[in-house]
Amino acid sequence: YEPGFASALMLKDLRLSQEAANMTSSSTPLGANATSIYEQIETLGHDGIDFSITEFVELDQVLDTDLLL
């Protein structure tokens, strides 16, 4: 595996998907959670790192666990 798809690009795509979902009044809870995870990665200054960095993020701190019940 050759890393190369920056987290910033994933966040851009996720934001576009959330915008499209909002325009059609569609609920995308998993997409919203993924966006939240990548926004936290961006806030921490790791948005230049390959998008697979989420493997190392403590998901229980950024996921909306109510959606998992």
Coordinates of C-alpha atoms in Angstrom, one line a residue:
Y1 CA 0.0 0.0 0.0
E2 CA 1.4 3.4 -1.1
P3 CA -0.1 6.1 1.1
G4 CA -1.0 9.3 -0.7
F5 CA -4.6 10.4 -0.3
A6 CA -4.3 13.2 2.3
S7 CA -6.9 13.4 5.1
A8 CA -7.6 16.9 3.9
L9 CA -8.9 15.5 0.6
M10 CA -11.0 13.0 2.4
L11 CA -12.5 15.8 4.6
K12 CA -13.2 17.8 1.4
D13 CA -15.1 14.9 -0.1
L14 CA -17.0 14.2 3.1
R15 CA -18.0 17.9 3.4
L16 CA -19.3 17.8 -0.1
S17 CA -21.3 14.6 0.6
Q18 CA -22.8 16.2 3.7
E19 CA -23.7 19.3 1.7
A20 CA -25.5 17.1 -0.9
A21 CA -27.3 15.2 1.9
N22 CA -28.4 18.4 3.5
M23 CA -29.7 19.7 0.1
T24 CA -31.9 16.6 -0.3
S25 CA -32.9 16.4 3.4
S26 CA -31.2 13.0 3.7
S27 CA -29.9 11.6 7.0
T28 CA -26.4 10.3 6.8
P29 CA -25.3 9.6 10.4
L30 CA -22.2 7.6 9.4
G31 CA -21.1 10.3 7.0
A32 CA -21.6 12.9 9.7
N33 CA -19.5 10.9 12.1
A34 CA -16.8 10.4 9.5
T35 CA -16.8 14.1 8.8
S36 CA -16.4 14.7 12.6
I37 CA -13.5 12.4 12.8
Y38 CA -11.6 14.0 9.9
E39 CA -12.4 17.5 11.3
Q40 CA -10.7 16.5 14.5
I41 CA -7.7 15.2 12.5
E42 CA -7.6 18.6 10.7
T43 CA -7.9 20.5 14.1
L44 CA -4.9 18.5 15.4
G45 CA -2.9 19.5 12.3
H46 CA -2.7 16.1 10.8
D47 CA -4.7 16.8 7.7
G48 CA -1.6 16.3 5.4
I49 CA -1.3 12.7 6.6
D50 CA -2.8 9.8 4.6
F51 CA -6.5 9.3 5.3
S52 CA -5.8 5.9 6.8
I53 CA -4.7 7.8 10.0
T54 CA -8.2 7.1 11.3
E55 CA -6.9 3.7 12.3
F56 CA -5.0 5.4 15.1
V57 CA -7.7 7.8 16.2
E58 CA -9.5 6.9 19.4
L59 CA -12.9 6.5 17.8
D60 CA -14.9 6.4 21.1
Q61 CA -13.9 10.0 21.7
V62 CA -15.2 11.3 18.4
L63 CA -18.1 9.1 17.5
D64 CA -21.7 9.8 18.4
T65 CA -22.2 6.6 20.4
D66 CA -25.9 7.2 20.6
L67 CA -26.1 6.2 16.9
L68 CA -24.5 2.8 17.7
L69 CA -27.2 1.8 20.2

